[in-house]
Coordinates of C-alpha atoms in Angstrom, one line a residue:
Chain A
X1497 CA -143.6 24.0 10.4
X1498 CA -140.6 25.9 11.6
X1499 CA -140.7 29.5 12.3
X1500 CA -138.1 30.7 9.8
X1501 CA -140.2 28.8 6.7
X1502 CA -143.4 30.1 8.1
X1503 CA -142.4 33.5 8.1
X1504 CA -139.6 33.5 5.1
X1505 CA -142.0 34.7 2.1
X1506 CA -142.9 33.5 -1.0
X1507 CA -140.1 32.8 -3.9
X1508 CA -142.6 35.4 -5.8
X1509 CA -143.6 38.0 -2.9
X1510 CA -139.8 38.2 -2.7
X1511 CA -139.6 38.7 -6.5
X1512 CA -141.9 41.4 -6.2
X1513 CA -141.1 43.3 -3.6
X1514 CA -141.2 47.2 -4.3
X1515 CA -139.5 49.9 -1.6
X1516 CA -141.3 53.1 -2.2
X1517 CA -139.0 55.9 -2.9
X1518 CA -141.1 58.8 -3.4
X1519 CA -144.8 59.5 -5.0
X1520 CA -145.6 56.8 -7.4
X1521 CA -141.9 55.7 -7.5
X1522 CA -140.7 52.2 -6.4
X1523 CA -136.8 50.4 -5.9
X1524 CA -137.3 46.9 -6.5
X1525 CA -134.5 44.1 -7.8
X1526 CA -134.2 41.2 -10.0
X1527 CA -134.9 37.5 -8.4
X1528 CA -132.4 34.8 -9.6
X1529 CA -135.2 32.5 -8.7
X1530 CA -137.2 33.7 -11.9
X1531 CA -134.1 33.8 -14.0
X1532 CA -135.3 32.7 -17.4
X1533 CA -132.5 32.9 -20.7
X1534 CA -131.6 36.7 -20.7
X1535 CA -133.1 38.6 -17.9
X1536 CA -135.9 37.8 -15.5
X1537 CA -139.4 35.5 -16.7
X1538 CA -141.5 38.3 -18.1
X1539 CA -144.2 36.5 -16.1
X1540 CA -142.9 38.5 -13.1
X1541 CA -141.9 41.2 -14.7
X1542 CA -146.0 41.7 -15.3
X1543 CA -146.2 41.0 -11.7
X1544 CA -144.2 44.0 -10.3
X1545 CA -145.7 46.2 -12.7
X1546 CA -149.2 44.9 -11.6
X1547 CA -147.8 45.4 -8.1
X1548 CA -146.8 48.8 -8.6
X1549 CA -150.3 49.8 -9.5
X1550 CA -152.1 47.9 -6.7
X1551 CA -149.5 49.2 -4.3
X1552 CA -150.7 53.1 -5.0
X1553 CA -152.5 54.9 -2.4
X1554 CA -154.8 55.9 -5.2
X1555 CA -156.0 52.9 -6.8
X1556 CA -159.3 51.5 -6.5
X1557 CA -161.0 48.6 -7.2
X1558 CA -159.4 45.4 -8.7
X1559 CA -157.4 44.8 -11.7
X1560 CA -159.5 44.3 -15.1
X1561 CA -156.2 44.5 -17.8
X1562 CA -152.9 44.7 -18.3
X1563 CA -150.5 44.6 -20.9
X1564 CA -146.6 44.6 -21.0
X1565 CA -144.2 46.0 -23.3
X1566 CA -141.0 44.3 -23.2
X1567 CA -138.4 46.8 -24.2
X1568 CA -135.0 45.8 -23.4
X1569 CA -133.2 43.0 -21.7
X1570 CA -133.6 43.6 -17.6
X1571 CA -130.2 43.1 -16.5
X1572 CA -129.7 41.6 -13.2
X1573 CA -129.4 44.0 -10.6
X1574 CA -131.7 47.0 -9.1
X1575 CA -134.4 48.8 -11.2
X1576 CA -136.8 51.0 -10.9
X1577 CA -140.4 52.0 -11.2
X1578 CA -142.9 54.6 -11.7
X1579 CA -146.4 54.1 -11.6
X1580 CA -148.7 57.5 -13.2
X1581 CA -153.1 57.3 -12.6
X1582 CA -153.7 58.3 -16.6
X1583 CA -157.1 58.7 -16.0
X1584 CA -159.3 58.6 -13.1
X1585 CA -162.8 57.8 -14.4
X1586 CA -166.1 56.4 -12.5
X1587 CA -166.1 53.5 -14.0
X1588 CA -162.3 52.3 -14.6
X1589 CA -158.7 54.1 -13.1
X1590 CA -156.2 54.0 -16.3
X1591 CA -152.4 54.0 -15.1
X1592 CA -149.2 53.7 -16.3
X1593 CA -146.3 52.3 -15.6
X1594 CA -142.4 52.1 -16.8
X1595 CA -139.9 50.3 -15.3
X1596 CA -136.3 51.1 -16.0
X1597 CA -132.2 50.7 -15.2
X1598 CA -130.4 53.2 -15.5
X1599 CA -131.0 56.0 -18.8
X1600 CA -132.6 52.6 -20.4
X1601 CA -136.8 52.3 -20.2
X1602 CA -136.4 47.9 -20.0
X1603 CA -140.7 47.2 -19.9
X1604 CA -144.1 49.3 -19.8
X1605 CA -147.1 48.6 -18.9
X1606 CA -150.4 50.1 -19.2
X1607 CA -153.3 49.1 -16.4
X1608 CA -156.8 49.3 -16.1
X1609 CA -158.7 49.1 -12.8
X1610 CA -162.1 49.1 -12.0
X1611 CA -164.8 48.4 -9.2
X1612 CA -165.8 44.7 -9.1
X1613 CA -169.6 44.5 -9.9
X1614 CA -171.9 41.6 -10.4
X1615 CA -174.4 42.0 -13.6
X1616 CA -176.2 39.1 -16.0
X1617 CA -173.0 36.9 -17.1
X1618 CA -172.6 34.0 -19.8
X1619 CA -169.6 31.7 -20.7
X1620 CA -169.7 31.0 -24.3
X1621 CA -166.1 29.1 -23.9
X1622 CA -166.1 25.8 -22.0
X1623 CA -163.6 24.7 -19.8
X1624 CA -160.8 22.3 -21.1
X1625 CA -161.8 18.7 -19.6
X1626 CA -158.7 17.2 -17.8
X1627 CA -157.7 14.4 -15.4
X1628 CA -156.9 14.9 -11.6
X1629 CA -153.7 16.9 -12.1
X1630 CA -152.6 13.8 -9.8
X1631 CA -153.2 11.6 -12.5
X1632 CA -150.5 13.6 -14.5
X1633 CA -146.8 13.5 -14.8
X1634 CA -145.3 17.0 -12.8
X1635 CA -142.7 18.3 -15.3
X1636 CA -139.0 18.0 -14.6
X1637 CA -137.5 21.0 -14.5
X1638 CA -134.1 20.4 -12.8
X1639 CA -131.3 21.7 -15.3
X1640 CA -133.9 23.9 -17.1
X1641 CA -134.5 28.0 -16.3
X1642 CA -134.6 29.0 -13.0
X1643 CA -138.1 30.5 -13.2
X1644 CA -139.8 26.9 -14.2
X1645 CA -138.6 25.5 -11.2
X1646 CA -141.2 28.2 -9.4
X1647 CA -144.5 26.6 -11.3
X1648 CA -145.8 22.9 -10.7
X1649 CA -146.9 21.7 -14.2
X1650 CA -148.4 18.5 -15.1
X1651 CA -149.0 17.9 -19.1
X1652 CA -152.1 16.8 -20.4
X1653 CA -150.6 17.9 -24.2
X1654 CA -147.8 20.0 -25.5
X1655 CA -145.4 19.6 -22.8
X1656 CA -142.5 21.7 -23.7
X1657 CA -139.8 18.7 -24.9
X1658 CA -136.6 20.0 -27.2
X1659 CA -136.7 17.4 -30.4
X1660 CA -140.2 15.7 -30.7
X1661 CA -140.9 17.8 -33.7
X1662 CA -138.7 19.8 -36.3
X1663 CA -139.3 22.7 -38.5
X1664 CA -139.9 20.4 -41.5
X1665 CA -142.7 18.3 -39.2
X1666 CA -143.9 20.8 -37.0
X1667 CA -145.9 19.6 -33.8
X1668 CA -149.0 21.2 -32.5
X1669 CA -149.2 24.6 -30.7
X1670 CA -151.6 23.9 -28.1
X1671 CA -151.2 23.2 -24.7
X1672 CA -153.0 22.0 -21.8
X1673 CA -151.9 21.1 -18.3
X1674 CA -152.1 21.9 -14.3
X1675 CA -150.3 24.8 -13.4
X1676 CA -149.9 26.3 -10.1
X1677 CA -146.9 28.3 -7.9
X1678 CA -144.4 25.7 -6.5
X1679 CA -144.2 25.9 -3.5
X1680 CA -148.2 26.6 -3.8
X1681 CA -149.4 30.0 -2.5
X1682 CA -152.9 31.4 -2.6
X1683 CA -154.5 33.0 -6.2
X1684 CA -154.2 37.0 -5.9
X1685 CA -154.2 39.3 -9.3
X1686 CA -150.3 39.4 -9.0
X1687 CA -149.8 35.8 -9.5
X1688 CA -152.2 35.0 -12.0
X1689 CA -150.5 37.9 -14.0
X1690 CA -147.4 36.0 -13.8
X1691 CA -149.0 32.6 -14.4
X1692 CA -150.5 34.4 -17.6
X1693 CA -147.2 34.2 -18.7
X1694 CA -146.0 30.7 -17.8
X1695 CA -147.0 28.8 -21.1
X1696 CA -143.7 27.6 -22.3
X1697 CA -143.0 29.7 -25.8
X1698 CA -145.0 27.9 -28.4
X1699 CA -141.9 27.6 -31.0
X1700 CA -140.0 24.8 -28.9
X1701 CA -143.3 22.2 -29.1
X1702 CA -143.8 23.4 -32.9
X1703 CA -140.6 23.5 -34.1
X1704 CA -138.5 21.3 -31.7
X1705 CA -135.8 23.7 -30.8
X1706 CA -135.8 27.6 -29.0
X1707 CA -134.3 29.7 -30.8
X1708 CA -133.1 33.4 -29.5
X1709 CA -137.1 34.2 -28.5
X1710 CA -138.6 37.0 -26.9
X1711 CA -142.1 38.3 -25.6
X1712 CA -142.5 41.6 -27.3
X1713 CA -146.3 42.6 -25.8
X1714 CA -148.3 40.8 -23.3
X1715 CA -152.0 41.5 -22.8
X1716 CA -153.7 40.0 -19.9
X1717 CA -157.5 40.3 -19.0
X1718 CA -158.8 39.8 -15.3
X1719 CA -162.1 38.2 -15.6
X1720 CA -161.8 36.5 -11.8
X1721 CA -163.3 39.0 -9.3
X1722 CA -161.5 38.1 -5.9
X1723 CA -164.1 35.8 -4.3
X1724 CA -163.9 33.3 -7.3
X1725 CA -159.6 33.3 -6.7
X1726 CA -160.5 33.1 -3.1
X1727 CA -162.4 30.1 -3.7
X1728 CA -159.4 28.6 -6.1
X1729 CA -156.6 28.9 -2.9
X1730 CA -153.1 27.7 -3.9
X1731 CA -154.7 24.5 -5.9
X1732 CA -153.5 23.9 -9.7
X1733 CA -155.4 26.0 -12.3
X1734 CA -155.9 24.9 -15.9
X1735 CA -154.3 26.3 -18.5
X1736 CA -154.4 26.4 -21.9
X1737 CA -152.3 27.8 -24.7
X1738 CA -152.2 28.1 -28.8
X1739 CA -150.8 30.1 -31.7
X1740 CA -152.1 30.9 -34.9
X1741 CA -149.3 31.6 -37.2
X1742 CA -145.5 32.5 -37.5
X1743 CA -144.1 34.6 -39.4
X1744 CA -142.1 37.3 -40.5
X1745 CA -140.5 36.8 -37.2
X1746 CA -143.3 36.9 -35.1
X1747 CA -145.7 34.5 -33.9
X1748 CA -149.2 35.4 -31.2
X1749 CA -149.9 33.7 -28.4
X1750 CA -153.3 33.3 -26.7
X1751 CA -154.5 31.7 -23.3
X1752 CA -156.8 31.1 -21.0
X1753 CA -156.3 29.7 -17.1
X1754 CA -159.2 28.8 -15.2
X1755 CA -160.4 27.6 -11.7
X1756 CA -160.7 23.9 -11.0
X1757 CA -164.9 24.7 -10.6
X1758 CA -164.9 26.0 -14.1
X1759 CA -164.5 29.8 -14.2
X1760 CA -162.2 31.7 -16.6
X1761 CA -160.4 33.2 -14.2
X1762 CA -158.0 35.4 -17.1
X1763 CA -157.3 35.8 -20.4
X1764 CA -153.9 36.1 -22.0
X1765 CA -152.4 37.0 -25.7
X1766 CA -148.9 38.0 -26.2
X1767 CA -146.7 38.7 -29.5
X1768 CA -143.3 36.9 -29.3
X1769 CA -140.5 37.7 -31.5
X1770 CA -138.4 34.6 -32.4
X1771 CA -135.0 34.9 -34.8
X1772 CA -134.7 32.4 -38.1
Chain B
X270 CA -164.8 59.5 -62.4
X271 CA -165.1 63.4 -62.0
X272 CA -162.2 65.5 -61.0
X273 CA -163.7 66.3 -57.6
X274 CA -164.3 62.6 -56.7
X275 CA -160.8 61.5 -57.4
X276 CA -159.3 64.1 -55.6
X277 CA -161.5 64.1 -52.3
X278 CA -159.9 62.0 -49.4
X279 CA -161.4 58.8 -48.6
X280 CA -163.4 59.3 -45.6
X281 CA -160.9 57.3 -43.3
X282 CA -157.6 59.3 -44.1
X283 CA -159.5 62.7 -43.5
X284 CA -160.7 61.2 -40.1
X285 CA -157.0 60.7 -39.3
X286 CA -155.4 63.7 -40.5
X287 CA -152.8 64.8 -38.6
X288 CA -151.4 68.2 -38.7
X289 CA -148.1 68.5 -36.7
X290 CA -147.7 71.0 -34.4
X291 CA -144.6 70.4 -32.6
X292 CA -141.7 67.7 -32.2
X293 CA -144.2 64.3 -31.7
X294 CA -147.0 66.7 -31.4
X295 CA -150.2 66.6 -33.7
X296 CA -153.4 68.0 -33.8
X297 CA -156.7 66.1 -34.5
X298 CA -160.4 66.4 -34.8
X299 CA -163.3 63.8 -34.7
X300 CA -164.9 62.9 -37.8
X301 CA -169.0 62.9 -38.2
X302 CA -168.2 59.9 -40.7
X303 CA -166.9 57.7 -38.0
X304 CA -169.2 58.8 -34.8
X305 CA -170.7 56.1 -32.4
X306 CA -172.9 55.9 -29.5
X307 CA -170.7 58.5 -27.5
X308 CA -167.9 58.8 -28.9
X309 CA -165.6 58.5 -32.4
X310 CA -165.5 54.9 -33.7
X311 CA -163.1 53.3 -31.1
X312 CA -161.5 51.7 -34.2
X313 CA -160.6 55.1 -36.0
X314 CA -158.9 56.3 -32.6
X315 CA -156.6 53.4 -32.9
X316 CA -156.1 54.7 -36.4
X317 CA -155.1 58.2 -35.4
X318 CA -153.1 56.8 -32.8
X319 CA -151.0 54.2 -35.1
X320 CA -150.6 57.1 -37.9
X321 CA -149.0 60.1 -35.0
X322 CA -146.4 56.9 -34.9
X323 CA -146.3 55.9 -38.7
X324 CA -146.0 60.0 -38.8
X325 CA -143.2 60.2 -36.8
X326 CA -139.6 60.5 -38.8
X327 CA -137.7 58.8 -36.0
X328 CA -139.9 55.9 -37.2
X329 CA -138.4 52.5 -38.7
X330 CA -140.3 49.6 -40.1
X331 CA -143.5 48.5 -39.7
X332 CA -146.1 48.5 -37.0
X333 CA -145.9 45.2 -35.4
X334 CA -148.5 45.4 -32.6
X335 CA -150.8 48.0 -30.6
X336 CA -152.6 48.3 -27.5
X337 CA -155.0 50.9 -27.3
X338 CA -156.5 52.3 -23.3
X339 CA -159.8 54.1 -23.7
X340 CA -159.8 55.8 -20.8
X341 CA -162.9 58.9 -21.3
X342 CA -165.1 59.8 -23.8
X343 CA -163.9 61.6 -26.8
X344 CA -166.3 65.0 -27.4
X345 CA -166.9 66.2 -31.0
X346 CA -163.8 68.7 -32.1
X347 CA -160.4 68.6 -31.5
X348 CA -158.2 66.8 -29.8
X349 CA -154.1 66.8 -29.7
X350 CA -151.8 63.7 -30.0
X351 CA -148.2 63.5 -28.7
X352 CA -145.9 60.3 -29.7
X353 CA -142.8 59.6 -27.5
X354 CA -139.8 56.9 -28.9
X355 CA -139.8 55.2 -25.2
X356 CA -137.2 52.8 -26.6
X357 CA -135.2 52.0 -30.1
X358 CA -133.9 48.9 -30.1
X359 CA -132.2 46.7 -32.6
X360 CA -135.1 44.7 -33.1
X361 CA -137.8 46.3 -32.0
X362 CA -139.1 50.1 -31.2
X363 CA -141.5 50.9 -28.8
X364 CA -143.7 54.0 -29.3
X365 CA -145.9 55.5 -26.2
X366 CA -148.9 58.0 -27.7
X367 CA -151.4 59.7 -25.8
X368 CA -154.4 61.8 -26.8
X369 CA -156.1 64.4 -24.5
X370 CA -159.0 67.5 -25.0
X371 CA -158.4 70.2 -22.8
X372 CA -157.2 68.5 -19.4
X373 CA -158.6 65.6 -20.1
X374 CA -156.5 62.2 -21.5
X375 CA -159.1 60.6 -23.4
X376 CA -156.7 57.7 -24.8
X377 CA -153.2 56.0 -24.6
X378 CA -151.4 53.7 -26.3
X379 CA -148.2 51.5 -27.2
X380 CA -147.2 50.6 -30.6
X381 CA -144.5 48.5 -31.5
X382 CA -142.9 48.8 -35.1
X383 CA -140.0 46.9 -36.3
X384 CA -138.1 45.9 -39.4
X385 CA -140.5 43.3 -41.8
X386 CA -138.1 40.2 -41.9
X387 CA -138.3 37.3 -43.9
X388 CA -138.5 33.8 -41.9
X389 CA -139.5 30.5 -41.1
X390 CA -143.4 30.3 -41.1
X391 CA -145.8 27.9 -39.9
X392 CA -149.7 29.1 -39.4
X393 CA -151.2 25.9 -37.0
X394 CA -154.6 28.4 -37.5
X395 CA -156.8 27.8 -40.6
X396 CA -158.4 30.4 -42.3
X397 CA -162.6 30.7 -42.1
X398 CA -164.0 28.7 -45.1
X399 CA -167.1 31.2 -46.2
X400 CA -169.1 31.8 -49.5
X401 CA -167.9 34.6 -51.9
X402 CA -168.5 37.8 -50.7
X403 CA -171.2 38.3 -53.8
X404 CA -173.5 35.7 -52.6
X405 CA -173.8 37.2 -49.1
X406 CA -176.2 40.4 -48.5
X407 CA -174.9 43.9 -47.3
X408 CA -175.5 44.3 -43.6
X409 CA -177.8 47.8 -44.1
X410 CA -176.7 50.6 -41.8
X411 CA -179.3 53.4 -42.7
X412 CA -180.6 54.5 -39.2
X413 CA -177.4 52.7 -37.6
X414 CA -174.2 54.7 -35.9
X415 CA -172.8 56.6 -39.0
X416 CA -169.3 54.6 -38.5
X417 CA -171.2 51.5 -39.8
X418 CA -171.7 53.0 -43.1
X419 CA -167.8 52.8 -43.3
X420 CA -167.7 49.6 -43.8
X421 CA -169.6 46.7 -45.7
X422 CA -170.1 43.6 -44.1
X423 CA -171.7 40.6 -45.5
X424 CA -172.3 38.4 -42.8
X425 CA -172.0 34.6 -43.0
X426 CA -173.1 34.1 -39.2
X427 CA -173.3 36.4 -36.0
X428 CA -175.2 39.8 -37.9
X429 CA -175.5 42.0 -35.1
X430 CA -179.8 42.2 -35.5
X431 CA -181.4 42.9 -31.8
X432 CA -184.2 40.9 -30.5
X433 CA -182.8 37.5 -31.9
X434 CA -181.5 36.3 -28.6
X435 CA -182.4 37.5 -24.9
X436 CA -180.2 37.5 -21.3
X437 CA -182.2 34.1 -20.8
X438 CA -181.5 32.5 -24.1
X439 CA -178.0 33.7 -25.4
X440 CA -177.1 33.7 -28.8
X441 CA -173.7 32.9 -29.8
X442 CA -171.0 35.4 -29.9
X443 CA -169.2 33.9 -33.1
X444 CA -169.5 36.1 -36.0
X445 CA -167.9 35.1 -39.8
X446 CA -168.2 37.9 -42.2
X447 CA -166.2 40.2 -45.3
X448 CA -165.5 43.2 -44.8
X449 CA -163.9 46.1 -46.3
X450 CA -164.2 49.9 -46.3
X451 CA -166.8 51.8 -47.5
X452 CA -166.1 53.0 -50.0
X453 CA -163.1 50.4 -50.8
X454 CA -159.7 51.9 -50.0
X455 CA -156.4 50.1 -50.2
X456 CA -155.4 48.1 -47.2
X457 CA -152.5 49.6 -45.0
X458 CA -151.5 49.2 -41.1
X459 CA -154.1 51.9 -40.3
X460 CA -157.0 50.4 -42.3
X461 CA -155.8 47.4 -40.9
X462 CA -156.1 48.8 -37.3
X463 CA -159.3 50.3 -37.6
X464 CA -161.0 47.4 -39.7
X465 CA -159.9 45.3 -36.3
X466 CA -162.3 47.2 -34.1
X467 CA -165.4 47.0 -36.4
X468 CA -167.1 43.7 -35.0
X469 CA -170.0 45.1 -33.5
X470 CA -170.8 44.6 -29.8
X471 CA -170.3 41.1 -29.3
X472 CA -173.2 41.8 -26.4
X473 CA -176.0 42.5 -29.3
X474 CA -175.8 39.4 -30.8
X475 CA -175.6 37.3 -27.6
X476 CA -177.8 39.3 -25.8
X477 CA -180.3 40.4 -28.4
X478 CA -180.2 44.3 -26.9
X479 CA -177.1 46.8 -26.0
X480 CA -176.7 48.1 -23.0
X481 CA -174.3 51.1 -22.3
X482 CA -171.2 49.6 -23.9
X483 CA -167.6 51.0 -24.0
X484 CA -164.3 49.1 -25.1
X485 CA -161.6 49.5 -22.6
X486 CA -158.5 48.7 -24.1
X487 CA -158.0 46.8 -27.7
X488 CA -154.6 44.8 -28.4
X489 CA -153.7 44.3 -32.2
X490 CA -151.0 42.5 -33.7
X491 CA -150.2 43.2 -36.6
X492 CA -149.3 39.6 -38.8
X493 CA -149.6 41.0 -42.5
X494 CA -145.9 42.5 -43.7
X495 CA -146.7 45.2 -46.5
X496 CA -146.8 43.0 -49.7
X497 CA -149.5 41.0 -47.8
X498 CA -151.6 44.1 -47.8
X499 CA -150.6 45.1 -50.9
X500 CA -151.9 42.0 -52.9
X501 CA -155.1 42.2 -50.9
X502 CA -155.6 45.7 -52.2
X503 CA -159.1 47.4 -51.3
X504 CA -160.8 44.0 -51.7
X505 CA -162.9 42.3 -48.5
X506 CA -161.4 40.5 -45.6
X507 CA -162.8 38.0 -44.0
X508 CA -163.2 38.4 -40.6
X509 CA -164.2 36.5 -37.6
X510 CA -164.8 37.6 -34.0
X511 CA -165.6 35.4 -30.9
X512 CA -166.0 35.9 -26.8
X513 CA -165.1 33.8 -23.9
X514 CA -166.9 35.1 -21.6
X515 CA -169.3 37.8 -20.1
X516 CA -169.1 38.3 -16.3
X517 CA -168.9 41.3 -13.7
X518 CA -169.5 43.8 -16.1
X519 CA -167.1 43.1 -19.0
X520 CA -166.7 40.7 -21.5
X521 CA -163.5 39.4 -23.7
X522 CA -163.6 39.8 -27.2
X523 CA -161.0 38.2 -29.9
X524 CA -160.5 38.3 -33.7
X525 CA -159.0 37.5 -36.5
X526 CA -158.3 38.9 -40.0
X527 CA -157.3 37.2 -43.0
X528 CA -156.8 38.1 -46.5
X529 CA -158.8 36.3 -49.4
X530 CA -155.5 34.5 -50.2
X531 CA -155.2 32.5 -46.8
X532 CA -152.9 34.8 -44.9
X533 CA -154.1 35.8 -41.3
X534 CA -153.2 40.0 -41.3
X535 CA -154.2 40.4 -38.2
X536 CA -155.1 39.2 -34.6
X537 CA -157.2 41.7 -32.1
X538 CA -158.3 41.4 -28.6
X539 CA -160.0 43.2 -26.4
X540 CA -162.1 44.0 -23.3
X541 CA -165.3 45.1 -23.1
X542 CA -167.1 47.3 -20.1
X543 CA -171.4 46.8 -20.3
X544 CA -173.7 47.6 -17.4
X545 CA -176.2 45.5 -15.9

């Protein structure tokens, strides 16, 4: 491999990057390589947020939650960053973080941290059965937003197609495929927080179309300690996404993503605001 | 009903009795009606926390989701709440609260109200299927934490009775039940957000025992618009709470709400910290 590819980082690293700029304060910028319809993927909006908080001299331990308040469209351009420790217990570090352009605050984010620690554990859920994500189609995503070009997804259900349902016949909410950073880079906490985010919005399998659509909140739970993303490398993870209703505007989102060996590497729920 | 009766509070809206004490600044105090292990019920702190916001005469609409951060334990007495409009949008505005004793911030959160809209609606979820409440017994909750007398729960499946599973033979974490306060009181959103935090430990009933157990952070969304609530009155819900998975020290918890009509009011999530 040449030099300048081996060393040029990560579509997402780039995406990420945060210039300190004084205690707890970060420059960072937009990436037009996770443009989505209006401002940048929320996926890695969670990511810098994340980053912000693993970035501080003070944290300790790994990340256990997060959740994202989408406030306002990011605009393209510079923004920054603050990053505050709440609460600075013995078992978990509680921080908070706000991310804003200009007078406007654009996303928060509250994070929890914690020690990792082995104790008795049990899986009540069981791990969505798939075929080799080989077997599987990878889905186009030439002509589509910018920030699906950065994830390799291969469909077992509920690919995101415009027209195969309508609003009168509405299609099922679930999906399940093989998802994994294209080009493939290994697991961390930062990346999973934006893959938490990748599941396509639910409304354009249901209902067939997208209309103006929005993540309002995003709540993501860590449950991989870092030997268990270790173990997963850059390979695909399965996913898995649903809703339970819409309406009045609104519908939830939930997901899991696990490791090819069958852990539940995260958890994700989100409440996205749709028009009509 | 005598004059006294009718005119005390119900026990929930003197727990959350705010008295204002400044511009988006409240004072508090924990309610013996509500206590737990260590601490208030974590599900009337979200209470207090939604009503500073509901409080608040900057507010528009209706709560639409909240993420509550415990971050340290909350001592018997008072306790002060400030409420900060981070952002008011068109669509959507997004609340920041934080409560503290002394030096101490003992919670956070982010609420997200908005205008109730009427739109397309589609629920792929479908509601529980149980036996009228009559025909199920009251879970009995002399001896037990005095926030359990709050409520009455009839169980269906999953009562939270320890010694009927162990760490080497797990029970399963699915619970189906009604519920309602004790004594009944007409739903609202902070009824609503406290009601979402009353499945008991998920780790009892899987575990058969409970270990030191404190929720870390609790994401509801809010799905009911106020004529929902309304024609559900102070009747039961029926509720249903489930976990993924237990591992390094926490476990995932989610739930659902729904009225005895069919409509799903709420959806709650949440992570769970337990040692050993």
């Amino acid at each position: 491999m040449p030099d300048d590819l081996t060393l040029s980082p990560h579509p997402l690293d780039a995406a990420i990057a945060l210039d300190p700029v004084g205690e707890g304060r970060f420059a960072g910028r937009t990436s037009e390589a996770y443009w989505n319809m209006a401002g940048p993927f929320g996926g890695v909006t969670a990511a810098v947020l994340l980053k912000a908080v693993v970035d501080h001299p003070a944290h300790r331990g790994r990340p256990l939650a997060q959740t994202v308040n989408f406030c306002a469209a990011i605009a393209p351009g510079d923004f920054e960053v603050a990053v505050r420790l709440v609460r600075d217990g013995r078992s978990t570090q509680h921080w908070q973080v706000e991310l804003w352009q200009g007078e406007v605050t654009a996303a928060t984010a509250s994070v929890v941290t914690g020690p990792s620690r082995e104790t008795w554990a049990h899986r009540p859920a069981a791990p969505p059965v798939l075929p080799p994500p080989e077997s599987l189609p990878v889905l186009p995503t030439a002509g589509r937003m910018g920030w699906m070009g950065r994830y390799e997804m291969r469909f077992e259900r509920g690919a995101p197609v415009p027209g195969q349902a309508s609003a009168e016949a509405p299609g099922s909410a679930l999906s399940r495929l093989w998802v994994r950073d294209e080009p493939p880079r290994p697991l961390d906490y930062v990346s999973l927080a934006s893959i938490a985010d990748s599941f396509v919005v639910r409304i354009l399998q249901v209902r067939g179309d997208v209309p103006p659509v929005a993540t309002v909140t995003l709540s993501t739970y860590f449950t991989a300690d870092e030997a268990e993303m270790a173990r997963q490398g850059a390979r695909p993870l399965i996913g898995l996404a649903d809703a339970r209703v819409f309406k009045h505007g609104f519908n939830d989102q939930s997901a899991e993503l696990w490791s090819d060996d069958g852990e539940l590497l995260a958890v994700s729920h989100q409440l996205v605001w749709f028009k009509g």
